[in-house]
Coordinates of C-alpha atoms (C1' of nucleotides) in Angstrom, one line a residue:
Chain G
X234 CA -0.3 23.6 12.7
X235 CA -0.3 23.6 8.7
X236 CA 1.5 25.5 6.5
X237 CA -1.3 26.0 3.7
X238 CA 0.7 27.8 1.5
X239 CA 3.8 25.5 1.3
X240 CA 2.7 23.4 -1.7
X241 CA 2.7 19.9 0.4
X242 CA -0.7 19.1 0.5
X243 CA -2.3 19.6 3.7
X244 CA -3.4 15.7 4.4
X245 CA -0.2 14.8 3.9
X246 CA 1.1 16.9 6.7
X247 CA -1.0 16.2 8.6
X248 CA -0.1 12.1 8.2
X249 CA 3.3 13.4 8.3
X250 CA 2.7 14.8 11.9
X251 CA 0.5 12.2 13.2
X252 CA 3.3 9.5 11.8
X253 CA 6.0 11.8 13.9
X254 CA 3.9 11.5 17.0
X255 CA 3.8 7.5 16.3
X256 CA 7.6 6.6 16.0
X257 CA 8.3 9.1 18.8
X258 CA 5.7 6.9 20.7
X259 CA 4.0 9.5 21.9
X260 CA 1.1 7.1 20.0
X261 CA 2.1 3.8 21.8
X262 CA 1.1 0.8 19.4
X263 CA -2.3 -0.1 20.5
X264 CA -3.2 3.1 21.8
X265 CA -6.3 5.1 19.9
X266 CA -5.2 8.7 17.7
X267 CA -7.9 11.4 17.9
X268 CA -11.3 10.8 16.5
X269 CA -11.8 12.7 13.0
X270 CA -13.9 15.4 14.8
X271 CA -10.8 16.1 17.3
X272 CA -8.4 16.2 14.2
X273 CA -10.9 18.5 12.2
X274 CA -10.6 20.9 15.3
X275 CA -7.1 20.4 16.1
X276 CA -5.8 21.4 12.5
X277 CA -9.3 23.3 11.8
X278 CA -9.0 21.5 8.3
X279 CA -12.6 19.6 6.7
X280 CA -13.5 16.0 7.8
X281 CA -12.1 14.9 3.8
X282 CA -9.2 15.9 4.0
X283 CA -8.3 14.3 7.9
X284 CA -10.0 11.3 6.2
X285 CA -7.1 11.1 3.3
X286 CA -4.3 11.9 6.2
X287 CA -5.7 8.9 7.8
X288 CA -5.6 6.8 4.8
X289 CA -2.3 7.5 4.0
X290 CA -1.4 5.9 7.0
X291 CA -3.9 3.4 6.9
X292 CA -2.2 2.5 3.2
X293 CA 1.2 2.4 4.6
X294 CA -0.1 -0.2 7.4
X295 CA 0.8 2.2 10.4
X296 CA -2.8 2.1 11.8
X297 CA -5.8 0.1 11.9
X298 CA -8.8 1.9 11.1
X299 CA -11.9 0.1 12.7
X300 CA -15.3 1.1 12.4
X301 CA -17.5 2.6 15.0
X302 CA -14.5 2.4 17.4
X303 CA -11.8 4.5 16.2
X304 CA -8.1 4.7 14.7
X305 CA -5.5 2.7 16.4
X306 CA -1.7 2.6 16.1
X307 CA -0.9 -0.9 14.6
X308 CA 1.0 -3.1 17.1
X309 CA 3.7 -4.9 15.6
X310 CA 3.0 -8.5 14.5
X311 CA 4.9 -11.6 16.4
X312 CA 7.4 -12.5 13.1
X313 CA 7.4 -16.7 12.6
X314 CA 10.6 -17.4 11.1
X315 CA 9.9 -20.4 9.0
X316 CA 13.3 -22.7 8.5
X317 CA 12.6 -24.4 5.3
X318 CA 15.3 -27.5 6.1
X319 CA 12.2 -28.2 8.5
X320 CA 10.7 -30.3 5.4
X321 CA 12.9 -33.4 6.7
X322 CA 12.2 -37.0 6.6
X323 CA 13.1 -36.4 10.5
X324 CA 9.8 -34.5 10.8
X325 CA 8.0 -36.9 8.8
X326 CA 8.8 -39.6 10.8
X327 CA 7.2 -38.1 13.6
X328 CA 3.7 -38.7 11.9
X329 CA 4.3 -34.3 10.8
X330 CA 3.3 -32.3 7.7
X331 CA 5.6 -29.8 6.7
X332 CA 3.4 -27.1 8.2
X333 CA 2.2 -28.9 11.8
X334 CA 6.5 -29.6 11.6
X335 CA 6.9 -25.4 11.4
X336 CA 4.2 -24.6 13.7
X337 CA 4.9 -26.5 16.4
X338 CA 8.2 -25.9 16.4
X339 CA 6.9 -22.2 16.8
X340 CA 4.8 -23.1 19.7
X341 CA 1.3 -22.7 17.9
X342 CA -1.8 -24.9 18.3
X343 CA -2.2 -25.9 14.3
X344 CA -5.6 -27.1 12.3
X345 CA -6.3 -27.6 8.7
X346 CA -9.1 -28.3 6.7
X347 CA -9.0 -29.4 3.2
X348 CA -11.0 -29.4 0.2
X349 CA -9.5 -32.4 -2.6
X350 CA -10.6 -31.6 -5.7
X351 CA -9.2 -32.8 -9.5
X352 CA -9.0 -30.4 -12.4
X353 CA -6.4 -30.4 -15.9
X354 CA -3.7 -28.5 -16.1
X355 CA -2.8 -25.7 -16.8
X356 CA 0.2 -23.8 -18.8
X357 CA 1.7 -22.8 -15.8
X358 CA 1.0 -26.3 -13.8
X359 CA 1.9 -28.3 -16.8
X360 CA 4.9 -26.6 -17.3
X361 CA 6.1 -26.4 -13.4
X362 CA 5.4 -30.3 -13.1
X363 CA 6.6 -31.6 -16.7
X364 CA 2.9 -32.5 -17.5
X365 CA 0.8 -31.9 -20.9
X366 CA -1.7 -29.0 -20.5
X367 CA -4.9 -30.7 -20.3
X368 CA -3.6 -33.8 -18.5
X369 CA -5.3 -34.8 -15.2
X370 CA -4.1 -33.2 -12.1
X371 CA -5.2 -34.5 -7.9
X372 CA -5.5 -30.8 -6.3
X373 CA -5.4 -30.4 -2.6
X374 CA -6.7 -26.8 -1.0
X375 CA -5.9 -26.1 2.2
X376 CA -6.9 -24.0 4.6
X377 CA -4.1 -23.7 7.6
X378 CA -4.9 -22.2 11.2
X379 CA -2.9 -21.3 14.1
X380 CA -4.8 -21.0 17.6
X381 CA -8.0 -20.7 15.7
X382 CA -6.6 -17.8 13.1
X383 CA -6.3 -18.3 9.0
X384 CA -2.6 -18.3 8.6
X385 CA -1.6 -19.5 5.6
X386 CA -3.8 -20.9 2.3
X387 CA -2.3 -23.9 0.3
X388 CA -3.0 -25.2 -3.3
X389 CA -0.8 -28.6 -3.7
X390 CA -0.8 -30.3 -7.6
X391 CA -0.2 -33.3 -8.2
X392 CA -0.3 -35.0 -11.7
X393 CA -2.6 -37.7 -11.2
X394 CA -0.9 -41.0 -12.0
X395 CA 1.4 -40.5 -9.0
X396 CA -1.6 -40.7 -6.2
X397 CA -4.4 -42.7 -7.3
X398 CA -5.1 -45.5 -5.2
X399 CA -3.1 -43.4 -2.5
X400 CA -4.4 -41.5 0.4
X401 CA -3.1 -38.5 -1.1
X402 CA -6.7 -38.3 -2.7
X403 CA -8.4 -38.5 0.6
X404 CA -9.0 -35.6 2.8
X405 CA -6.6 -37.2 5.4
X406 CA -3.9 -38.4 3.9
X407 CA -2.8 -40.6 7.1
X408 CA 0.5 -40.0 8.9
X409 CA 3.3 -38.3 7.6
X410 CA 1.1 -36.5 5.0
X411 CA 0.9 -36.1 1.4
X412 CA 5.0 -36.4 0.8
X413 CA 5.2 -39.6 3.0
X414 CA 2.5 -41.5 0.8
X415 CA 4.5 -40.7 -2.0
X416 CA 7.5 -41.9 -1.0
X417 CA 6.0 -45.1 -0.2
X418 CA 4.6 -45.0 -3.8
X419 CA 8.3 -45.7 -5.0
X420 CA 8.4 -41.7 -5.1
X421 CA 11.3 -40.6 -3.7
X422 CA 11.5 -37.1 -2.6
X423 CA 15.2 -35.7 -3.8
X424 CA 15.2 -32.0 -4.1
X425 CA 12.9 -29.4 -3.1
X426 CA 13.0 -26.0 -4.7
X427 CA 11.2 -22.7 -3.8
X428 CA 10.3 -19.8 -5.9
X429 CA 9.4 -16.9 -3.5
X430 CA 7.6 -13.3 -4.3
X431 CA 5.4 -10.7 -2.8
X432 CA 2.5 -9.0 -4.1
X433 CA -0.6 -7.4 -2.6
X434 CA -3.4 -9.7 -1.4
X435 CA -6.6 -10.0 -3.4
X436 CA -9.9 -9.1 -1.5
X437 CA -10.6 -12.7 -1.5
X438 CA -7.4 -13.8 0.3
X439 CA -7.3 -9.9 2.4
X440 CA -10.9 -11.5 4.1
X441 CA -9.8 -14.9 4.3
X442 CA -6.6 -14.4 6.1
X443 CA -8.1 -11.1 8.1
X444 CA -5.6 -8.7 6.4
X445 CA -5.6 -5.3 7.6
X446 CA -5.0 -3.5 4.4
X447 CA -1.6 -2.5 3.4
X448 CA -0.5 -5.8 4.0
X449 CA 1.4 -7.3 1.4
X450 CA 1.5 -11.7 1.1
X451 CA 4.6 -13.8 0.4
X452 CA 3.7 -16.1 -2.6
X453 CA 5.9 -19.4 -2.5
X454 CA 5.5 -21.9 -4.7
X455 CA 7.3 -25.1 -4.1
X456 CA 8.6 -28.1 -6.3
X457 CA 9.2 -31.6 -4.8
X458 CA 11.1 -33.6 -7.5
X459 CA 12.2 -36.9 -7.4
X460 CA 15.5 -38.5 -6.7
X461 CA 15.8 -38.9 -11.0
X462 CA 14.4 -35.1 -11.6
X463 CA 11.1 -35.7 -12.3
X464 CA 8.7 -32.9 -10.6
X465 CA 5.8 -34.5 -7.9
X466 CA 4.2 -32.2 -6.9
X467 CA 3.3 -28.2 -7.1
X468 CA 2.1 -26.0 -4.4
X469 CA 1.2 -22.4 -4.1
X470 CA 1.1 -20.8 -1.0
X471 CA -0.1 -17.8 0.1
X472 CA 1.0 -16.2 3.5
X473 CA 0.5 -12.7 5.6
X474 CA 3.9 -11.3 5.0
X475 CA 3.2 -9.3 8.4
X476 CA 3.5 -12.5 10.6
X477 CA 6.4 -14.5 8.5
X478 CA 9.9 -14.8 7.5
X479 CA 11.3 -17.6 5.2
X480 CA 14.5 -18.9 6.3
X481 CA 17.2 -20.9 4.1
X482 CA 20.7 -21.6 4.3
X483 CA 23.1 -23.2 1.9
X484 CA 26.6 -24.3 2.1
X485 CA 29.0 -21.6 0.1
X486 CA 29.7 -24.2 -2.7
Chain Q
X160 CA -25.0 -0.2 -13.7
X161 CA -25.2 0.2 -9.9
X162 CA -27.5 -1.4 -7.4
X163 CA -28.0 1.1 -4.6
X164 CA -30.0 -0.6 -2.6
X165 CA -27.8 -4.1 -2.5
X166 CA -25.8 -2.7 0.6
X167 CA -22.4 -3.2 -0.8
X168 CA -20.8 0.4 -1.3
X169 CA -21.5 2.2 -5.1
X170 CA -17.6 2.6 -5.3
X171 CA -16.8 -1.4 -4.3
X172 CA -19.5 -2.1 -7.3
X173 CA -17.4 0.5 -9.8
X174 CA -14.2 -1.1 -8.8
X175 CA -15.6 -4.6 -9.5
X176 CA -17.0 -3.9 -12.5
X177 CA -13.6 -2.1 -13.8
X178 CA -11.7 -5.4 -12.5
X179 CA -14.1 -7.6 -14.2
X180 CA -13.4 -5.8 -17.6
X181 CA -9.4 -5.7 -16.7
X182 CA -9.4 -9.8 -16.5
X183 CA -11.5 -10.4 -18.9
X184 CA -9.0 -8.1 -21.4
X185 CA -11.3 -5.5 -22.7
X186 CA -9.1 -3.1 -21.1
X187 CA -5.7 -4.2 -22.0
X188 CA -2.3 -4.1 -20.0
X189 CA -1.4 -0.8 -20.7
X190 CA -4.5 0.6 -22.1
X191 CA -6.4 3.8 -20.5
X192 CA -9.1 3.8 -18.6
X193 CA -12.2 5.6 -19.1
X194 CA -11.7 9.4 -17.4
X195 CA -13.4 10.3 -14.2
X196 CA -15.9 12.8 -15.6
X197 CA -16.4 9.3 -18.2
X198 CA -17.3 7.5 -15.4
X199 CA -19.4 9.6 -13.6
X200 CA -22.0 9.8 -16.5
X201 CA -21.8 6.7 -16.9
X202 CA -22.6 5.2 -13.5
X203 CA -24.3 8.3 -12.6
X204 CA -22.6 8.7 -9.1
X205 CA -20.2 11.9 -7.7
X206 CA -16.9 12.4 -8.8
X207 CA -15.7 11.3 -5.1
X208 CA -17.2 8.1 -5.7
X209 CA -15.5 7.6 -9.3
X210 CA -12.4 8.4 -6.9
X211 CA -12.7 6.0 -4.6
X212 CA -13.6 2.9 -6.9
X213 CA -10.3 3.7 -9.1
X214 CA -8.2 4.1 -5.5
X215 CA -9.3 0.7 -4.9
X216 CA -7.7 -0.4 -8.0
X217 CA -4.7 1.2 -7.6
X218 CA -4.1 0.3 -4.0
X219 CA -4.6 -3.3 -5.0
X220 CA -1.9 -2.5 -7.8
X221 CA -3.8 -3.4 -10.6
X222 CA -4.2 0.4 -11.9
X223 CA -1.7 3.1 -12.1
X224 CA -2.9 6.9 -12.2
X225 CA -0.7 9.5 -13.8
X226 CA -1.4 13.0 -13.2
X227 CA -2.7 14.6 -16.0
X228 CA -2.6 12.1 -18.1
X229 CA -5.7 10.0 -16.7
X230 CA -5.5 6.1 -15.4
X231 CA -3.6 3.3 -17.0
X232 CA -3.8 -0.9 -16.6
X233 CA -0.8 -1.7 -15.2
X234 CA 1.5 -3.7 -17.4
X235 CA 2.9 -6.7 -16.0
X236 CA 6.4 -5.8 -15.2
X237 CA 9.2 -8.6 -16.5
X238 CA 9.5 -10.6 -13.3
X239 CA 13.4 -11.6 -12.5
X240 CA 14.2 -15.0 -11.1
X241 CA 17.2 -14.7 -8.6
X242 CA 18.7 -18.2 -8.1
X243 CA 21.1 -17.7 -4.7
X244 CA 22.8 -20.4 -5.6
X245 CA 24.9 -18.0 -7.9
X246 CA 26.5 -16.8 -5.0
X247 CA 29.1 -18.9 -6.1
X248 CA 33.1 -18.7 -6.1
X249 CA 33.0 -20.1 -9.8
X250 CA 30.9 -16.5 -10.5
X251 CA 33.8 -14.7 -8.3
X252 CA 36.5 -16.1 -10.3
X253 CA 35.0 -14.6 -13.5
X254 CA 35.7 -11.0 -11.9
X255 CA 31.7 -10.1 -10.0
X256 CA 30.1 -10.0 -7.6
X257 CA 26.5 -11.5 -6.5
X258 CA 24.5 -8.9 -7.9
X259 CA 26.6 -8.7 -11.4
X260 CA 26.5 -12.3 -11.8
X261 CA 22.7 -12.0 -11.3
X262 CA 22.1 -9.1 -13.0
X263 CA 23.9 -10.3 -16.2
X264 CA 22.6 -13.9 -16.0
X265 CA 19.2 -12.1 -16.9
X266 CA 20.8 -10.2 -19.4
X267 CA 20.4 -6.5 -17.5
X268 CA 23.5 -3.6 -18.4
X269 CA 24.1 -3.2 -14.1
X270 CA 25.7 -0.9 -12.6
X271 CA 26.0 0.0 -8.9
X272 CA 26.8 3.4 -6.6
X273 CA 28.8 2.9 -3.3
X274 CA 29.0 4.9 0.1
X275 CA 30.9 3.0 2.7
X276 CA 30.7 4.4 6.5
X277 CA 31.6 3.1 9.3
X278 CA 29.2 2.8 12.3
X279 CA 28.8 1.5 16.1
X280 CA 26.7 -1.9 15.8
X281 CA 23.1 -1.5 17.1
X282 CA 21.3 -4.7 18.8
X283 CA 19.9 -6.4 15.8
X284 CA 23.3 -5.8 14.0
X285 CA 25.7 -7.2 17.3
X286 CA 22.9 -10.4 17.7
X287 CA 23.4 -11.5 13.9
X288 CA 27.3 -10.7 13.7
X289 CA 27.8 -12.2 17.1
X290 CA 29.4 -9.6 18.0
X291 CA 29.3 -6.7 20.9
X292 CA 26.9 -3.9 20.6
X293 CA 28.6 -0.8 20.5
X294 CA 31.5 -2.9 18.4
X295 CA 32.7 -1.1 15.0
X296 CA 31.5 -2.0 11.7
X297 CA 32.6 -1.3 8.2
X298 CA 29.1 -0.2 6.2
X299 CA 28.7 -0.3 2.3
X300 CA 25.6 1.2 0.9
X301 CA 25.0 0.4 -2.3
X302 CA 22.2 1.7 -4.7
X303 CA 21.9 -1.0 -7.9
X304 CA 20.9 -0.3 -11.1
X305 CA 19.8 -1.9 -14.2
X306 CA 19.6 0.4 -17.5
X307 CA 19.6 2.8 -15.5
X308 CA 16.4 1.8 -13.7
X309 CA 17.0 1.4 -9.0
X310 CA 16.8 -1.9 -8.7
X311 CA 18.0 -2.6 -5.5
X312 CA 19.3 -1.4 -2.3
X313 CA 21.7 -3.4 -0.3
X314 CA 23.2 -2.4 3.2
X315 CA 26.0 -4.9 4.0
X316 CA 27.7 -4.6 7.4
X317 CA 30.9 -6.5 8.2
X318 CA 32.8 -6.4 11.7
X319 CA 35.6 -4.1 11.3
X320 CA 38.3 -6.2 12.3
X321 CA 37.7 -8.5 9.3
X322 CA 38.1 -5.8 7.1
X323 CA 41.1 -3.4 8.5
X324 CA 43.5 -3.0 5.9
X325 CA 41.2 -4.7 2.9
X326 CA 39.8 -2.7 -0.3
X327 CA 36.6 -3.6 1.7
X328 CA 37.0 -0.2 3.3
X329 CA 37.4 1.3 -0.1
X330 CA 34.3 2.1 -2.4
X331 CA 36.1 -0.1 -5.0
X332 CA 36.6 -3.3 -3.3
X333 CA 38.3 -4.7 -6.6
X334 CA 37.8 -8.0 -8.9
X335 CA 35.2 -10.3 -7.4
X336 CA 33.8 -7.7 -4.9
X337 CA 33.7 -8.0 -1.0
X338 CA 33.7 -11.9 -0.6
X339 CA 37.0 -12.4 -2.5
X340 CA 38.7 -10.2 -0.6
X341 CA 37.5 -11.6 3.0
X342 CA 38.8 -15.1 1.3
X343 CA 42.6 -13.4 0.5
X344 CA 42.6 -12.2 4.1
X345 CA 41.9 -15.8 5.5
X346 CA 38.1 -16.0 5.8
X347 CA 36.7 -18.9 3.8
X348 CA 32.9 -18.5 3.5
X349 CA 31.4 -21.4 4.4
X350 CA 27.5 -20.9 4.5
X351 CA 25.1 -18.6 3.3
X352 CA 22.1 -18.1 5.2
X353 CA 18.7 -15.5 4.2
X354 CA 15.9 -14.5 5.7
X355 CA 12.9 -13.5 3.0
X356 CA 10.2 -11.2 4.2
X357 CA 7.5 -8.3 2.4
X358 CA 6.2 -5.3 3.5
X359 CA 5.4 -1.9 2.3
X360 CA 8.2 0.1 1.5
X361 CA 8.8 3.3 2.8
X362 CA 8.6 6.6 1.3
X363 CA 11.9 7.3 0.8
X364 CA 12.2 3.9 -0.2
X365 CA 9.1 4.3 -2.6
X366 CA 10.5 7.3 -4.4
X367 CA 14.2 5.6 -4.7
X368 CA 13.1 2.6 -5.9
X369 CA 10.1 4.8 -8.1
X370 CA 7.4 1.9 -6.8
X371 CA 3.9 2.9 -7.8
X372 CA 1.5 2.8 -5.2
X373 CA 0.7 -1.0 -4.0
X374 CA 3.5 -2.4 -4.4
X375 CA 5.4 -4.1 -1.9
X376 CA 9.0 -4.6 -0.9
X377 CA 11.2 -7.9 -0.8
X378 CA 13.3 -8.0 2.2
X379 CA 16.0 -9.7 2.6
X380 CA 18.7 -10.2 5.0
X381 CA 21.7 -12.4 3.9
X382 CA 24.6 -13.7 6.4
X383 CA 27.9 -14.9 5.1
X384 CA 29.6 -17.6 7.9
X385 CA 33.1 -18.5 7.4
X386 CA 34.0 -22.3 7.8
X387 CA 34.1 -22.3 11.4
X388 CA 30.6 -20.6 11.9
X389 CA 31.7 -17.2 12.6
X390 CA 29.5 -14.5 10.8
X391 CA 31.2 -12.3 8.4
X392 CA 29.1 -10.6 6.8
X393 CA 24.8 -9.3 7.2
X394 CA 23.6 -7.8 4.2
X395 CA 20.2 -6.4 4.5
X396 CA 18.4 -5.1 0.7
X397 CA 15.8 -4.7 -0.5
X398 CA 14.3 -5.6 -3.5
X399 CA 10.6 -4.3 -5.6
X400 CA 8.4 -6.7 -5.4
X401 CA 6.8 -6.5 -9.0
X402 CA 10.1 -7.2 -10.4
X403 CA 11.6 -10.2 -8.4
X404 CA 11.4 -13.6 -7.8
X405 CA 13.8 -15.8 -5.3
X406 CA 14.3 -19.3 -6.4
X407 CA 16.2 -21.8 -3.6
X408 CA 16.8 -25.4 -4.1
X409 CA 17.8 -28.0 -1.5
X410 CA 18.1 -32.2 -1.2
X411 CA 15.7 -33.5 0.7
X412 CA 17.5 -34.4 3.3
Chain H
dA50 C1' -28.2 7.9 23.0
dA51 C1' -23.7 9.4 21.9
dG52 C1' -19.6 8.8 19.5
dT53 C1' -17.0 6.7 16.0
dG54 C1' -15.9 5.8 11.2
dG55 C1' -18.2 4.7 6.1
dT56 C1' -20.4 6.5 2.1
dC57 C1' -22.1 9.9 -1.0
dT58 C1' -23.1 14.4 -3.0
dA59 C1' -22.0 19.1 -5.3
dG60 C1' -19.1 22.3 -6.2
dA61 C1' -14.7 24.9 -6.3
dC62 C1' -9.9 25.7 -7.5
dC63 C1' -5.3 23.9 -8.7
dA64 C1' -1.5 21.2 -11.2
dC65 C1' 0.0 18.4 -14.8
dT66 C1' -0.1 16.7 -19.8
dA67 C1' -1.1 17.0 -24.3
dG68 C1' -2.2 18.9 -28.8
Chain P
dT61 C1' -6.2 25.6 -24.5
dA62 C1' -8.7 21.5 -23.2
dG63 C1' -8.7 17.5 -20.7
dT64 C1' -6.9 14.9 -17.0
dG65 C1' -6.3 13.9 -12.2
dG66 C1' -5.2 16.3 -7.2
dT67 C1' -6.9 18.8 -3.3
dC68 C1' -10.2 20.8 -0.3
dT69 C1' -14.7 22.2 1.4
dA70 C1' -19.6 21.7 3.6
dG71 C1' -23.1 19.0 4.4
dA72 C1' -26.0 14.8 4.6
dC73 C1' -27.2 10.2 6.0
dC74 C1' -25.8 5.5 7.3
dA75 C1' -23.6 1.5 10.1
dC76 C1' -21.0 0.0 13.9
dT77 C1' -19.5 0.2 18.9
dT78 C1' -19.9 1.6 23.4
dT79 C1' -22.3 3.4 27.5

DNA sequence: AAGTGGTCTAGACCACTAG
DNA sequence: TAGTGGTCTAGACCACTTT
């Protein structure tokens, strides 16, 4: 069953092998691979080393590993294609947040909670919203859930002088959301843009959104300027890139 | 150093502690780490402990181990802003393509390798290019480089009968690349539409792109539509994670 | 209680890198 | 050659899940 003399390592033939059997679907997704005791027999190798053939495809995010029950071949996420020209006035009219606008459109049953909190800025935030480092800044942390599940985590900035006296500094910023009390601020919304990355979750956000590990996250941070340039408003998110795609589209000129 | 009777794992508390010292900067970008056989006087645990504290570090990204050599802080790699609105036909006039105009705009020396195939299109391919599956496509495979370094990988796959008779077939599709020769033959591009995901790359991905451990992949699938709507063009590549950033922009309405 | 994975130890030998 | 990480073994005890 291994080759121990062919210089490949023999956990990572045995991965190899068990990560055959899984794209052959001879391991459906959902079904359980043999406990380590059955793989120690099978390939007469010691518990460590079926341990680290595990991990390898544990580390890859082919299987989920769960203890006291066993090894399971991951099932494939349901992909939410999120279609950023959904952050319409359209939406807003219709007493919706940019994120109840995406969800529902996806069928889910949203939530939030927030925490509103006011801090100075920092290099980055002062830079990103044409601010002094230092200055004071209204932060909004969100928390957003799907059918009861942590789906995405939200930190919005805003430099201060454009929401006090607004709702925006409320937990509930009333109908419409954050963007709509701007607007009737005198803060017209003109241009959006979007930065977008990847990187590996912290162990923070890998328990907070229930990351299985090997599970990257999509960073986006997004800039709502207004109509004369001037940046609103600064938020990072933070999603499971296993459950999203980011859609845009632009005309070719 | 370690609290053995706290309940969290010896190896979580190591890999803490080693983070803790990262952030704070008394191990620099760069810098080495102490050596296993360091660490195991020092915390007075097994070497397979030592092991598993520093794996936590490097699965998280924040370490990289070289064989031999012993375990490095991983330096911050130069992150590259994409803006796709450079996908333009101003760039095209000026003799490149999307990748050179990006890759120059950031000052890289780029330089790209070609295979073009031709291929029956699968489901996913027929259901974006609107077309039949089983229907011929024209397939360019491109590996990109910067100074030498892989880059990027790019699949683009274009219904054959738009490019019959064009240098698209041809490994050197001549000045302004693929997209000025679909507009000679007639096909005026009229939207760009892309689809942004993450997820761990694959081994032969890893060792192409030479990713350390942890670090994720930026996928992307792009989709060229001529004036009327008609897809052209899907291109699917994929990009390292540590070393790009997306940026879009839209108006608000 | 039985079966599963999680953690830890102690020791061995090997492969790669550097001086 | 000395020092580093890579692999593998054998055994122990613990924590979680299921029956």
């Amino acid at each position: 069953m291994v080759d121990r003399s062919s210089g490949v390592p023999i956990h990572r033939q045995i991965a190899a092998a068990l990560r055959e059997r899984i794209i052959t679907g001879e391991y459906a997704p959902g079904s359980k691979l043999p406990s380590e005791q059955q793989l120690i027999e099978a390939y007469g190798v010691s518990r460590g080393t079926v341990r680290e053939a595990v991990q390898v495809l544990e580390v890859d995010g082919i299987v989920l590993v769960e203890h006291g029950r066993g090894v399971f071949v991951r099932p494939s996420a349901n992909i939410v294609r999120l279609a950023r020209s959904r952050l319409s006035r359209a939406a807003r009219a219709k007493n919706e947040g940019a994120f109840l606008a995406d969800a529902k459109a996806q069928g889910f049953a949203p939530s939030s909670s927030v925490r509103v909190r006011f801090e100075h800025a920092d290099e980055r935030a002062a830079g990103l919203l044409a601010i002094q480092p230092g200055d004071e800044v209204t932060v909004r942390d969100r928390v957003m859930r799907a059918n009861g599940l942590v789906v995405q985590l939200a930190v919005s900035r805003l430099p201060r002088e454009f929401t006090r006296g607004t709702a925006i500094e409320q937990v509930d910023t009333g109908p419409g959301g954050a963007y709509a009390r701007l607007e009737e601020a005198g803060h017209h919304i003109g241009r959006y843009g979007e930065d977008v990355g990847a990187r590996m979750p912290t162990t923070e956000e890998r328990s907070q959104l229930q990351l299985p590990p090997g599970t990257p996250v999509l960073t986006i941070t997004r800039i709502a300027y207004r109509e004369d340039g001037t940046p609103l408003e600064m938020n990072d998110m933070t999603l499971p890139a296993d459950r999203y795609r980011l859609g845009y589209e632009w005309a070719a000129e």
